[in-house]
Amino acid sequence: MPEVIQQLPENVSNQIAAGEVVQRPSSAVKELMENAIDAGAKRIEVRVVDAGRTLIQVMDNGSGMVHADAKRCFQRHATSKISVAEDLYSIVSKGFRGEALASIASIAHVELKTRHASEEHGVHLQLEGGKAAKPLPCVLEMGTQIAVRHLFFNVPARRNFLKSDAVEMRHVIDEFHRLALAHEEVHFSLHHNDSELFNLKASSRRKRVVGVFGSKYDERLVPVEESTDVVGVEGFVGKPEFARRTRGEQFLFVNQRFIKHPLLHRTIMDAYEGLLPRDQYPLYVLFLTIDPARLDVNIHPTKTEIKFDEERHVLSLLLPAIRRGLGKYAVAPSLDFEQETGLNILPLDPSRNVPEPAVSVNADYNPFRTPAQSNAAPSVSGNRSSNALRPGRGQMDAWKKLYGDALTSDPISVYDDNASVELVQSEVGEGVTPLLSEQAVDQKRSVFQFQQRYVATSTRSGVLLIDQHRAHQRVLYELLVSQLENATSSIPVQRLLFPEVVELNTSDRHFVLESREWLERMGLLIEPHENGVQITGMPAEGESTPARLIEAVLEDDGNDLPGISRAERVAAQMAQSMAIRSGKGLKEEEMTDLLDRLFGCSTPDRDPFGRRVIVNFDANDIEQRFQ
Ligand code: ADP
Ligand code: MG
């Protein structure tokens, strides 16, 4: 047998490692920024061109490298951060695996300039596919400048896998935010193409958070601080009323390293219990400090999961710390020296409207009165006596009659309180008044609404129940998508007399503005605004608001669904926010119009998210039920 096993050449093994370390431009940005932080830089400048596809450049004023190190740093497992196994238990640096530069250099053109304080000149190195040209001396301040060009030039599969610039740039900004939030002592800036997106001077933590998200955020932050011997937590949580339906403002750090930790996230959400509507996420930027010896160090460079022994301690510290923070904030605005009792010490948001409990009863109702009398003399107006809740005998009869008739005509009136009260009143005393003329009953039979949620209609072969919300989503989705495909068709747009500003953090603002061209085609007209974006027009149909439509745009996380573009996914989210809700009463014309449009769709039986729109009761099934 010939020998078959051989050692892989270094450039091949580096490319394999690169597959894990560098998934997209943002991963390279993260690694380079982390190296600059590890080098003790106080000023870090990041420039990207074409969302990092064409160029990623990171310049720092950190320690720099001596000539010999500059040549070595691109070798695999070349690191200055650990040297013996014990070091693994006291890691305070971001990197330690010595893989990032080797990986990046194997899949891009890299240029490095660096100068260490101990050397007079800097060194200039150029690498292509991992191979270095001869190093040259150069003039440079202390620090390091790295330029990464044509990422994935030799890995076409990766290159093709990249998303639009808007999506890739969002990832870059995410990584930038994570590091900028964790290192308020460092001055960071970020440029994309020709524009400066961020310029964050060294500052306090609070100022840094505000710098990252926008000046509006200052008033939204509630400080949190608590510590025990083992762990400490510090940072900010958002006031509940500013919570958003989209994620993206939740940041948790352990020893200044960004992590994702579902259990801790759950605990933070629990602290908001009762303060937030369902499906809303509060902002948080929280920093945990834990002895590095207690952390599982084997953190993969691209992963953000982390394991630590102190989970229980952290959990038991976090929830009360946040509650206390929120409680303090909730009490403060209602402190009133003239108030005698301290009854509003509950962590309840005083600015929220709690509606007074209301019972809708017609206190005037008298079953023995004729309609004429009832109009003329409302006897005990406003009296909410409990008797009014109990139907008298005459009323019961009227109900029976109404119910019986309604079964053969229009079930809506049975569920609609107001309608039935009206009918009851006009019924009594007048004797027998048919609720609807024969002819009307016949017309109504062809389409009616059930539980204000389904539209029922009969076909030759059975009965269809149609979910009104999903049906409308399908209709709107196809309308919006046709707008994307066909520049000549035009969706009815409602121009807003008073343009509405939707406040957004800087990264979301950037993301929305990048998508402006195709959003406008779908009828969402957007202008930049200093605090976010300004909506000057929106699709005329449907029940959405500017804020909800923008949320729909942000909801899309850039993840792939097979064969569906981002614009189409956003169209689906927009359609969902625009569609008539369940619980809305529909007029007959509205129902027939909805059905006509639904059956004109290419896929009427599913909503854009693949959920069933129509349930069909076949005549045979129905017959069977009567056996
Ligand atoms: P790691 O960060 O895991 O050590 P890298 O491949 O990212 O591995 O970097 C290799 C080494 O190159 C680092 O350990 C560090 O000594 C050096 N290095 C990289 N970037 C810089 C920088 N910006 N300034 C100074 N030294 C750097
Ligand atoms: Mg590194």
mmCIF file of N, CA, C and O in Angstrom, residues 236-272:
data_model
loop_
_atom_site.group_PDB
_atom_site.id
_atom_site.type_symbol
_atom_site.label_atom_id
_atom_site.label_comp_id
_atom_site.label_asym_id
_atom_site.label_seq_id
_atom_site.Cartn_x
_atom_site.Cartn_y
_atom_site.Cartn_z
ATOM 1 N N PHE A 236 -26.520 50.079 31.743
ATOM 2 C CA PHE A 236 -27.781 50.780 31.584
ATOM 3 C C PHE A 236 -28.855 49.861 31.030
ATOM 4 O O PHE A 236 -28.567 48.986 30.220
ATOM 5 N N VAL A 237 -30.072 50.106 31.481
ATOM 6 C CA VAL A 237 -31.211 49.472 30.818
ATOM 7 C C VAL A 237 -32.124 50.591 30.323
ATOM 8 O O VAL A 237 -32.084 51.710 30.833
ATOM 9 N N GLY A 238 -32.935 50.294 29.317
ATOM 10 C CA GLY A 238 -33.794 51.314 28.733
ATOM 11 C C GLY A 238 -35.102 51.438 29.500
ATOM 12 O O GLY A 238 -35.597 50.465 30.068
ATOM 13 N N LYS A 239 -35.648 52.636 29.537
ATOM 14 C CA LYS A 239 -36.968 52.806 30.131
ATOM 15 C C LYS A 239 -37.979 52.000 29.319
ATOM 16 O O LYS A 239 -37.889 51.967 28.084
ATOM 17 N N PRO A 240 -38.939 51.397 30.010
ATOM 18 C CA PRO A 240 -39.838 50.467 29.313
ATOM 19 C C PRO A 240 -40.586 51.106 28.142
ATOM 20 O O PRO A 240 -40.813 50.452 27.136
ATOM 21 N N GLU A 241 -40.931 52.384 28.251
ATOM 22 C CA GLU A 241 -41.759 52.957 27.180
ATOM 23 C C GLU A 241 -40.998 53.118 25.868
ATOM 24 O O GLU A 241 -41.588 53.411 24.842
ATOM 25 N N PHE A 242 -39.681 52.929 25.913
ATOM 26 C CA PHE A 242 -38.925 53.035 24.674
ATOM 27 C C PHE A 242 -38.569 51.675 24.094
ATOM 28 O O PHE A 242 -37.779 51.583 23.159
ATOM 29 N N ALA A 243 -39.133 50.636 24.671
ATOM 30 C CA ALA A 243 -38.859 49.294 24.144
ATOM 31 C C ALA A 243 -39.365 49.211 22.709
ATOM 32 O O ALA A 243 -40.277 49.925 22.319
ATOM 33 N N ARG A 244 -38.738 48.328 21.931
ATOM 34 C CA ARG A 244 -39.102 48.236 20.521
ATOM 35 C C ARG A 244 -39.477 46.808 20.173
ATOM 36 O O ARG A 244 -39.111 45.870 20.857
ATOM 37 N N ARG A 245 -40.180 46.706 19.089
ATOM 38 C CA ARG A 245 -40.588 45.388 18.659
ATOM 39 C C ARG A 245 -39.431 44.633 17.996
ATOM 40 O O ARG A 245 -39.493 43.441 17.817
ATOM 41 N N THR A 246 -38.420 45.366 17.600
ATOM 42 C CA THR A 246 -37.288 44.684 16.963
ATOM 43 C C THR A 246 -36.142 44.570 17.951
ATOM 44 O O THR A 246 -35.943 45.426 18.799
ATOM 45 N N ARG A 247 -35.387 43.489 17.812
ATOM 46 C CA ARG A 247 -34.205 43.337 18.650
ATOM 47 C C ARG A 247 -33.102 44.197 18.080
ATOM 48 O O ARG A 247 -33.288 44.832 17.059
ATOM 49 N N GLY A 248 -31.941 44.192 18.716
ATOM 50 C CA GLY A 248 -30.826 44.935 18.147
ATOM 51 C C GLY A 248 -30.269 45.963 19.111
ATOM 52 O O GLY A 248 -29.238 46.561 18.857
ATOM 53 N N GLU A 249 -30.934 46.186 20.232
ATOM 54 C CA GLU A 249 -30.396 47.127 21.212
ATOM 55 C C GLU A 249 -30.139 46.408 22.525
ATOM 56 O O GLU A 249 -30.310 46.973 23.594
ATOM 57 N N GLN A 250 -29.756 45.140 22.424
ATOM 58 C CA GLN A 250 -29.486 44.364 23.630
ATOM 59 C C GLN A 250 -28.008 43.962 23.616
ATOM 60 O O GLN A 250 -27.576 43.247 22.709
ATOM 61 N N PHE A 251 -27.279 44.459 24.579
ATOM 62 C CA PHE A 251 -25.841 44.198 24.612
ATOM 63 C C PHE A 251 -25.433 43.721 26.003
ATOM 64 O O PHE A 251 -25.697 44.411 26.987
ATOM 65 N N LEU A 252 -24.824 42.555 26.021
ATOM 66 C CA LEU A 252 -24.344 42.008 27.275
ATOM 67 C C LEU A 252 -22.860 41.710 27.106
ATOM 68 O O LEU A 252 -22.457 41.126 26.090
ATOM 69 N N PHE A 253 -22.065 42.156 28.068
ATOM 70 C CA PHE A 253 -20.619 41.948 27.986
ATOM 71 C C PHE A 253 -20.141 41.226 29.237
ATOM 72 O O PHE A 253 -20.630 41.502 30.333
ATOM 73 N N VAL A 254 -19.216 40.317 29.046
ATOM 74 C CA VAL A 254 -18.537 39.736 30.196
ATOM 75 C C VAL A 254 -17.067 40.115 30.050
ATOM 76 O O VAL A 254 -16.444 39.805 29.032
ATOM 77 N N ASN A 255 -16.541 40.786 31.024
ATOM 78 C CA ASN A 255 -15.165 41.291 30.977
ATOM 79 C C ASN A 255 -14.888 41.986 29.641
ATOM 80 O O ASN A 255 -13.918 41.687 28.945
ATOM 81 N N GLN A 256 -15.770 42.852 29.269
ATOM 82 C CA GLN A 256 -15.658 43.685 28.054
ATOM 83 C C GLN A 256 -15.712 42.890 26.752
ATOM 84 O O GLN A 256 -15.385 43.392 25.698
ATOM 85 N N ARG A 257 -16.140 41.644 26.853
ATOM 86 C CA ARG A 257 -16.299 40.855 25.636
ATOM 87 C C ARG A 257 -17.799 40.691 25.392
ATOM 88 O O ARG A 257 -18.551 40.291 26.286
ATOM 89 N N PHE A 258 -18.257 41.016 24.189
ATOM 90 C CA PHE A 258 -19.680 40.879 23.879
ATOM 91 C C PHE A 258 -20.071 39.405 23.894
ATOM 92 O O PHE A 258 -19.372 38.572 23.321
ATOM 93 N N ILE A 259 -21.169 39.098 24.554
ATOM 94 C CA ILE A 259 -21.634 37.705 24.537
ATOM 95 C C ILE A 259 -23.131 37.643 24.271
ATOM 96 O O ILE A 259 -23.865 38.622 24.437
ATOM 97 N N LYS A 260 -23.556 36.463 23.833
ATOM 98 C CA LYS A 260 -24.988 36.186 23.763
ATOM 99 C C LYS A 260 -25.260 35.090 24.764
ATOM 100 O O LYS A 260 -24.531 34.103 24.797
ATOM 101 N N HIS A 261 -26.263 35.281 25.574
ATOM 102 C CA HIS A 261 -26.523 34.308 26.612
ATOM 103 C C HIS A 261 -28.031 34.257 26.832
ATOM 104 O O HIS A 261 -28.588 35.075 27.564
ATOM 105 N N PRO A 262 -28.693 33.289 26.203
ATOM 106 C CA PRO A 262 -30.163 33.264 26.247
ATOM 107 C C PRO A 262 -30.734 33.293 27.664
ATOM 108 O O PRO A 262 -31.731 33.976 27.912
ATOM 109 N N LEU A 263 -30.069 32.599 28.582
ATOM 110 C CA LEU A 263 -30.602 32.557 29.942
ATOM 111 C C LEU A 263 -30.521 33.928 30.616
ATOM 112 O O LEU A 263 -31.467 34.376 31.267
ATOM 113 N N LEU A 264 -29.405 34.601 30.422
ATOM 114 C CA LEU A 264 -29.275 35.938 31.005
ATOM 115 C C LEU A 264 -30.249 36.904 30.328
ATOM 116 O O LEU A 264 -30.845 37.759 30.976
ATOM 117 N N HIS A 265 -30.412 36.758 29.026
ATOM 118 C CA HIS A 265 -31.374 37.607 28.315
ATOM 119 C C HIS A 265 -32.767 37.418 28.913
ATOM 120 O O HIS A 265 -33.492 38.370 29.172
ATOM 121 N N ARG A 266 -33.125 36.158 29.162
ATOM 122 C CA ARG A 266 -34.432 35.832 29.729
ATOM 123 C C ARG A 266 -34.583 36.529 31.088
ATOM 124 O O ARG A 266 -35.618 37.113 31.395
ATOM 125 N N THR A 267 -33.523 36.467 31.878
ATOM 126 C CA THR A 267 -33.586 37.071 33.207
ATOM 127 C C THR A 267 -33.804 38.580 33.116
ATOM 128 O O THR A 267 -34.574 39.150 33.876
ATOM 129 N N ILE A 268 -33.132 39.191 32.159
ATOM 130 C CA ILE A 268 -33.296 40.640 31.999
ATOM 131 C C ILE A 268 -34.733 40.941 31.584
ATOM 132 O O ILE A 268 -35.373 41.857 32.093
ATOM 133 N N MET A 269 -35.250 40.133 30.661
ATOM 134 C CA MET A 269 -36.639 40.329 30.235
ATOM 135 C C MET A 269 -37.588 40.135 31.429
ATOM 136 O O MET A 269 -38.571 40.848 31.567
ATOM 137 N N ASP A 270 -37.270 39.164 32.284
ATOM 138 C CA ASP A 270 -38.118 38.918 33.455
ATOM 139 C C ASP A 270 -38.167 40.137 34.365
ATOM 140 O O ASP A 270 -39.185 40.417 34.985
ATOM 141 N N ALA A 271 -37.058 40.856 34.432
ATOM 142 C CA ALA A 271 -37.030 42.032 35.296
ATOM 143 C C ALA A 271 -38.039 43.086 34.816
ATOM 144 O O ALA A 271 -38.477 43.935 35.570
ATOM 145 N N TYR A 272 -38.403 43.016 33.542
ATOM 146 C CA TYR A 272 -39.359 43.982 32.982
ATOM 147 C C TYR A 272 -40.800 43.471 33.057
ATOM 148 O O TYR A 272 -41.689 44.078 32.490
#
